mmCIF file of C-alpha atoms in Angstrom:
data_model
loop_
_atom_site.group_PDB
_atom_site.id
_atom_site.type_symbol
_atom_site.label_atom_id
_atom_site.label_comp_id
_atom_site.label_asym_id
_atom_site.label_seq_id
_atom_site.Cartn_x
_atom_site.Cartn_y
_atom_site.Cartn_z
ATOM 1 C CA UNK A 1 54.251 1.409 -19.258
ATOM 2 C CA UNK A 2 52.363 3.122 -16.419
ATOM 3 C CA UNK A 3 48.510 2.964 -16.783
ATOM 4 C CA UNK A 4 47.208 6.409 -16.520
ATOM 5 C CA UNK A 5 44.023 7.257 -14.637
ATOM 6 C CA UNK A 6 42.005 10.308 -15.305
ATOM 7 C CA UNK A 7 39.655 11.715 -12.399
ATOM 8 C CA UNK A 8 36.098 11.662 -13.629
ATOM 9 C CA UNK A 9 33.605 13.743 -11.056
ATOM 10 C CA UNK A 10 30.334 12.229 -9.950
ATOM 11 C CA UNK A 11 27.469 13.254 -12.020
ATOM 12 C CA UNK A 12 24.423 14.237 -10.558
ATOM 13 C CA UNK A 13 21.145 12.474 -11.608
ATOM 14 C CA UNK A 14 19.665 9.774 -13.078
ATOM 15 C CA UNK A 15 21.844 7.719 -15.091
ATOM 16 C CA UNK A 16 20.306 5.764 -18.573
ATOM 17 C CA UNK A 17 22.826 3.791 -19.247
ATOM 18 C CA UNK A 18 21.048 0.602 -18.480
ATOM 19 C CA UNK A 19 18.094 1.194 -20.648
ATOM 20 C CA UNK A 20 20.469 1.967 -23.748
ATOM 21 C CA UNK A 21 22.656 -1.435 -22.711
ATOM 22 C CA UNK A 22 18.998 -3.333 -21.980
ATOM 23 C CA UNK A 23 17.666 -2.440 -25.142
ATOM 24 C CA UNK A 24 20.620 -3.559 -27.199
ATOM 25 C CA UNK A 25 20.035 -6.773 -25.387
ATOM 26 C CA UNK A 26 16.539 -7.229 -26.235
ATOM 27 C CA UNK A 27 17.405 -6.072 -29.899
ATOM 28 C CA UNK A 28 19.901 -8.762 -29.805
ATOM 29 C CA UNK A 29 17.765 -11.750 -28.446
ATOM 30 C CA UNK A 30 14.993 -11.066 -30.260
ATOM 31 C CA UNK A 31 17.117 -11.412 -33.557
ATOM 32 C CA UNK A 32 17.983 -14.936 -31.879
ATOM 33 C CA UNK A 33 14.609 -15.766 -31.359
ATOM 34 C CA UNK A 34 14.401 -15.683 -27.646
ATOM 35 C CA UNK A 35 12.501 -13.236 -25.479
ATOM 36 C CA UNK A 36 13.683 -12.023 -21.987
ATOM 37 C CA UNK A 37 12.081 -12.802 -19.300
ATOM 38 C CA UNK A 38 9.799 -10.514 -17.178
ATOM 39 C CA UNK A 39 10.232 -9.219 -13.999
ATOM 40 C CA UNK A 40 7.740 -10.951 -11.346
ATOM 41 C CA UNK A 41 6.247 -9.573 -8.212
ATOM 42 C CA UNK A 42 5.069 -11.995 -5.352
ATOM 43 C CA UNK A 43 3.769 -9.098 -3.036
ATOM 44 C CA UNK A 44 0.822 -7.278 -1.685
ATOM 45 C CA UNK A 45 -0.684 -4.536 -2.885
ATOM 46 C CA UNK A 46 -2.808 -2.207 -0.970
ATOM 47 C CA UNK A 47 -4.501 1.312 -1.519
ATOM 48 C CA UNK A 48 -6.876 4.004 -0.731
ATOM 49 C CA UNK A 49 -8.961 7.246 -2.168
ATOM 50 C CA UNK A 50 -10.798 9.376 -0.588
ATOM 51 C CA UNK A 51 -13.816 10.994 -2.416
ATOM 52 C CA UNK A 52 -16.459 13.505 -1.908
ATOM 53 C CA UNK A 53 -18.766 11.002 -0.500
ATOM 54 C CA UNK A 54 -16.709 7.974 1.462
ATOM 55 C CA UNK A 55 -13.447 6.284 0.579
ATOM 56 C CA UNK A 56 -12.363 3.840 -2.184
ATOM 57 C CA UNK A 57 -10.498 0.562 -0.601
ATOM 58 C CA UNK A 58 -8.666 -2.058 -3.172
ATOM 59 C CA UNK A 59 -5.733 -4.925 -2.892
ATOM 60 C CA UNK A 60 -5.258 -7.772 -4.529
ATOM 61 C CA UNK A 61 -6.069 -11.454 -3.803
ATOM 62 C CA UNK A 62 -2.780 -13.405 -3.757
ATOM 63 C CA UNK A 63 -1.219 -14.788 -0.679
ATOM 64 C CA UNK A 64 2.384 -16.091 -1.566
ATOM 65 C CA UNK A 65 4.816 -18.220 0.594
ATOM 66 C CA UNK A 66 7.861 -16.970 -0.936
ATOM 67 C CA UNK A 67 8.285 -17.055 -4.623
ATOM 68 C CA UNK A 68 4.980 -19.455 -4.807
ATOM 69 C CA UNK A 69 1.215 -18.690 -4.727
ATOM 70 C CA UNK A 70 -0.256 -20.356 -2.156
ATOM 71 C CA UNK A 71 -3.973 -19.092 -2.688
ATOM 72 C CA UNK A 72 -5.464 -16.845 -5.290
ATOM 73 C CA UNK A 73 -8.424 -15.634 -3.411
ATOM 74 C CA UNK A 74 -7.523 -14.141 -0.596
ATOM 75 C CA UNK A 75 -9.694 -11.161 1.303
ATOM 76 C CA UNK A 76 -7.068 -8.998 2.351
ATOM 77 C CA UNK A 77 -10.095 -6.148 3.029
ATOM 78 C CA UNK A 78 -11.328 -6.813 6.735
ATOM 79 C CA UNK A 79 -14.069 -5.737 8.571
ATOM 80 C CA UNK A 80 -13.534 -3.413 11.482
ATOM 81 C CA UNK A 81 -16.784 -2.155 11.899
ATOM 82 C CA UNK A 82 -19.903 -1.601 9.659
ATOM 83 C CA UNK A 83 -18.285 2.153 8.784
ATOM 84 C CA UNK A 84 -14.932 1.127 8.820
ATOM 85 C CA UNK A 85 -12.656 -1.426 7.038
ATOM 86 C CA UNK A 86 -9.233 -2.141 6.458
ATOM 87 C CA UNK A 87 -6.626 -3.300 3.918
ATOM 88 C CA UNK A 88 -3.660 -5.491 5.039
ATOM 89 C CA UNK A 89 -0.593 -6.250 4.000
ATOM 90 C CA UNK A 90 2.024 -8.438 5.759
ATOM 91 C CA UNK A 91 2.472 -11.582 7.324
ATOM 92 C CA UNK A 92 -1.804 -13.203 7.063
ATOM 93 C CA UNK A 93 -1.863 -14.299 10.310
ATOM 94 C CA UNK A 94 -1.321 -10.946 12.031
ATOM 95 C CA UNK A 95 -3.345 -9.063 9.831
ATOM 96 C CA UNK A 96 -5.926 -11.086 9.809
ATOM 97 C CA UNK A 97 -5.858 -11.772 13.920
ATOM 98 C CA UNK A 98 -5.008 -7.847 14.954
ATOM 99 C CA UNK A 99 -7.968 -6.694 12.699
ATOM 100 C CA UNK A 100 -10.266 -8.898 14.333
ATOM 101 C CA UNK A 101 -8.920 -8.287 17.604
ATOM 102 C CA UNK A 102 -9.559 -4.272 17.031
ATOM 103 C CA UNK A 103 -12.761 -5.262 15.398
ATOM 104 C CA UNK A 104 -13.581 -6.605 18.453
ATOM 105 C CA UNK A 105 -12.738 -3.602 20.751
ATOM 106 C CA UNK A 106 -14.642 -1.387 18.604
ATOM 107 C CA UNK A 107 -18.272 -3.467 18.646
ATOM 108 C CA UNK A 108 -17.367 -3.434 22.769
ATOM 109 C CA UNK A 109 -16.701 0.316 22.771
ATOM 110 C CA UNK A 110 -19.859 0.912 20.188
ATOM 111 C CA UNK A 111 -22.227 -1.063 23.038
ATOM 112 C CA UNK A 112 -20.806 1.122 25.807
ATOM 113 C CA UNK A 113 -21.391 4.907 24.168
ATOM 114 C CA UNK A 114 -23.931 3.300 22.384
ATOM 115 C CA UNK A 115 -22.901 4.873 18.654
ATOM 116 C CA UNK A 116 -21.028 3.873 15.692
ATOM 117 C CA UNK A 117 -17.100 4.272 16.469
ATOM 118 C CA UNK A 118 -15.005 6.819 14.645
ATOM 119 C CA UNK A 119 -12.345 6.364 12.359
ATOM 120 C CA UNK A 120 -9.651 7.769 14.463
ATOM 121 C CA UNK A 121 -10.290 5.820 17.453
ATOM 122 C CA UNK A 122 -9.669 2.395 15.134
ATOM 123 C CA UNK A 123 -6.324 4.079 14.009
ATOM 124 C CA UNK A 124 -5.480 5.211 17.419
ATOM 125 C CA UNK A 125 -6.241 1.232 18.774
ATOM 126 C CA UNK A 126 -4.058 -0.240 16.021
ATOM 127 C CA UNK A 127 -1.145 2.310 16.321
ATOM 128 C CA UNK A 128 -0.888 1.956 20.063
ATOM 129 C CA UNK A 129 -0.990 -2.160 19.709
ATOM 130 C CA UNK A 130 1.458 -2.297 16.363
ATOM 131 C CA UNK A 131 3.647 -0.370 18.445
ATOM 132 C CA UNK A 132 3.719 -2.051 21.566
ATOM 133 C CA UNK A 133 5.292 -4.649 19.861
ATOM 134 C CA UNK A 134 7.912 -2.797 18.143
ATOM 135 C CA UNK A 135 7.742 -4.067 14.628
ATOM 136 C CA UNK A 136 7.107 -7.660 15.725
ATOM 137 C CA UNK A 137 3.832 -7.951 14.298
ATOM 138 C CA UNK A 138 4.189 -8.098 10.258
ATOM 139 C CA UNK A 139 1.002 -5.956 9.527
ATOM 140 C CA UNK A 140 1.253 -2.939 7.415
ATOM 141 C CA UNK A 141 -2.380 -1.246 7.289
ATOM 142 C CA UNK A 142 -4.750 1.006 4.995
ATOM 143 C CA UNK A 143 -7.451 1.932 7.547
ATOM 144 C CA UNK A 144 -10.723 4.027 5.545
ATOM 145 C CA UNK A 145 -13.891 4.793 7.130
ATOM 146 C CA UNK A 146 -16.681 7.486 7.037
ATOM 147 C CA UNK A 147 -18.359 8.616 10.444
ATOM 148 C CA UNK A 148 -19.659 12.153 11.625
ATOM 149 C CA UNK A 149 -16.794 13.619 10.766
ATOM 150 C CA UNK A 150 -16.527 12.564 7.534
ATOM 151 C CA UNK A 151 -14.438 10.254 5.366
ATOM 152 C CA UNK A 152 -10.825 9.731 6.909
ATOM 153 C CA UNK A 153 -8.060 7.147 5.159
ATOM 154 C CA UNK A 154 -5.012 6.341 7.405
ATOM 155 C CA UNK A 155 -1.991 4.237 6.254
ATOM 156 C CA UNK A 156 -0.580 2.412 9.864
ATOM 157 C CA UNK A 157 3.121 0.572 9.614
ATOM 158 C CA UNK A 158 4.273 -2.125 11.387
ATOM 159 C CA UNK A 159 5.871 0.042 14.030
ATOM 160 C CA UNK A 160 3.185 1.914 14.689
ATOM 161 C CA UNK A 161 3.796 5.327 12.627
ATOM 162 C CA UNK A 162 0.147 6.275 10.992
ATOM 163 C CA UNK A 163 0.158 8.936 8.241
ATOM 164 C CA UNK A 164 -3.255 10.409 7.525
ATOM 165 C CA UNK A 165 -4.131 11.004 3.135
ATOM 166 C CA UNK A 166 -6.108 11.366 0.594
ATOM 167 C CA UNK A 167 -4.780 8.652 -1.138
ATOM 168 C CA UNK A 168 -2.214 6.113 0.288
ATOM 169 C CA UNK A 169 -0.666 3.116 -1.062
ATOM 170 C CA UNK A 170 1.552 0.239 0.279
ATOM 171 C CA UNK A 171 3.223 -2.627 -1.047
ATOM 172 C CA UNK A 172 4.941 -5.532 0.737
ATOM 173 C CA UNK A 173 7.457 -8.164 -1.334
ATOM 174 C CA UNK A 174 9.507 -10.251 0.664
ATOM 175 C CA UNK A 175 12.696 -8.647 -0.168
ATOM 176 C CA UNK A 176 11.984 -5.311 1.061
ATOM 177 C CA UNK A 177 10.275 -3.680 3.775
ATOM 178 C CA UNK A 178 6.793 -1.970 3.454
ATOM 179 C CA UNK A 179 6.631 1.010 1.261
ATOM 180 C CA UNK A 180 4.788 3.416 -0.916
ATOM 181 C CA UNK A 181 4.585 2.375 -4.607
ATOM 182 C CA UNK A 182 5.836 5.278 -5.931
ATOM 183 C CA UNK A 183 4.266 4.854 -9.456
ATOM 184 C CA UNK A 184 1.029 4.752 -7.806
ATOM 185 C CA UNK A 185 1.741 7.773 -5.709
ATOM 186 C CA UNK A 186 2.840 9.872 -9.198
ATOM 187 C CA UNK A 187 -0.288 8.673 -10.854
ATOM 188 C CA UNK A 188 -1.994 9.802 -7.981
ATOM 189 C CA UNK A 189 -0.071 13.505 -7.809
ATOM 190 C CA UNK A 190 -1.021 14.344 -11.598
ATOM 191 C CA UNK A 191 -4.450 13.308 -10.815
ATOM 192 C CA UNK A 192 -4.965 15.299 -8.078
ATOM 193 C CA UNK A 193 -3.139 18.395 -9.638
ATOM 194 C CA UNK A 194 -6.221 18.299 -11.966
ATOM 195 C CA UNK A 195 -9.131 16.956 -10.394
ATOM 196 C CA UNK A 196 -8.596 16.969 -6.627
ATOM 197 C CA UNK A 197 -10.745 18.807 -4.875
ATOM 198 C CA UNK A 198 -14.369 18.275 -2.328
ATOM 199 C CA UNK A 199 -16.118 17.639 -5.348
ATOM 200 C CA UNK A 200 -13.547 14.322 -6.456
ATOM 201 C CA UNK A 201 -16.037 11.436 -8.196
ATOM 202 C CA UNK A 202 -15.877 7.973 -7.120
ATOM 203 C CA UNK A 203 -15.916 6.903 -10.576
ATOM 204 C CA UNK A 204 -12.418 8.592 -10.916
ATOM 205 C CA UNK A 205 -11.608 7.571 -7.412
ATOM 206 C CA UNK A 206 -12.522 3.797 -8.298
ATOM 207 C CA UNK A 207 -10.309 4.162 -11.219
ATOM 208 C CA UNK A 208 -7.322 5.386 -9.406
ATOM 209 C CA UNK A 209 -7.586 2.303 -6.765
ATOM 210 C CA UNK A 210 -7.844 -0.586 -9.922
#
């Protein structure tokens, strides 16, 4: 006998049908006694808020080679200049060595016009480097800084695209490229829808970054 196949049209959406099949599974192994394991994440976490006053800066402190920790007190926040610092995430070695290599180029531009520099010139040094080098240089950036202008936050990628916020966020895991943590970014939306505006607290803005 002939199998018969029936045309079903794509349906457009989200589909659940993994959370009804996942929680059948974790009905099931908890009845067995077992417990399924967790989902773990190995990469870096960066982020950003700008408030009425300055701008919030947070990441974590793990440095992972691969799926293994290799140090659990790592300073991804680096020092660009005493009004500006800057959140990496990436391979350590270039963050670490194209921070202090703009760092550098900002205390030597600061002695010649003989005033603090401002925040876009650091984002317009990194851009221009990360993108000389086309995406060879693993660092994915959350530049923040406060100078005459006022508080600016900048998120640089490794290609040397900048986006300028008032709250960014990037994550890098070794199985995908860098990207905004869209949880993060939806907290950040329903906050703002509420409470964004010149007068935003750091207390909410310190919050938002933890």
């Amino acid at each position: 006998m002939a199998a018969v196949s029936v045309y079903a049209p794509p349906v457009g959406g989200f589909s659940f049908d993994n959370c009804r099949r996942n929680a059948v599974l974790e009905a099931d192994f908890a009845k067995r006694g077992y417990k399924l394991p967790k989902a773990r994440k190995t990469g870096t976490t960066i982020a950003g808020v700008v408030y009425k006053d300055g701008i919030v800066l947070g990441a974590d402190t793990r440095a992972t080679e691969g799926m293994v920790v290799a140090d659990k007190n790592c300073s991804k926040i680096h020092f660009i200049s005493p009004n500006i610092y800057c959140c990496g995430a990436g391979t350590a070695a270039d963050t670490d060595m194209t921070t202090q290599l703009i760092s550098s180029n900002l205390e030597l531009h600061s002695l010649s016009t003989g005033r603090l520099p401002r925040v876009v010139t650091a984002n317009r040094m990194l851009k221009q480097m990360l993108f000389r080098y086309q995406g060879y240089i693993g660092a994915a950036l959350v530049l923040g800084g406060v100078d005459v202008t006022g508080p600016h936050l900048y998120s640089i990628y490794p290609h040397g695209s900048t986006d300028k916020l008032p709250y960014v966020t990037m994550v890098h895991c070794e199985e995908e490229l860098f990207t905004e943590n869209l949880f993060f970014i939806r907290q950040a939306e329903v906050v703002s829808e509420e409470a964004w505006g010149p007068s935003f607290a750091i207390s909410l803005a310190v919050f938002l970054v933890a």
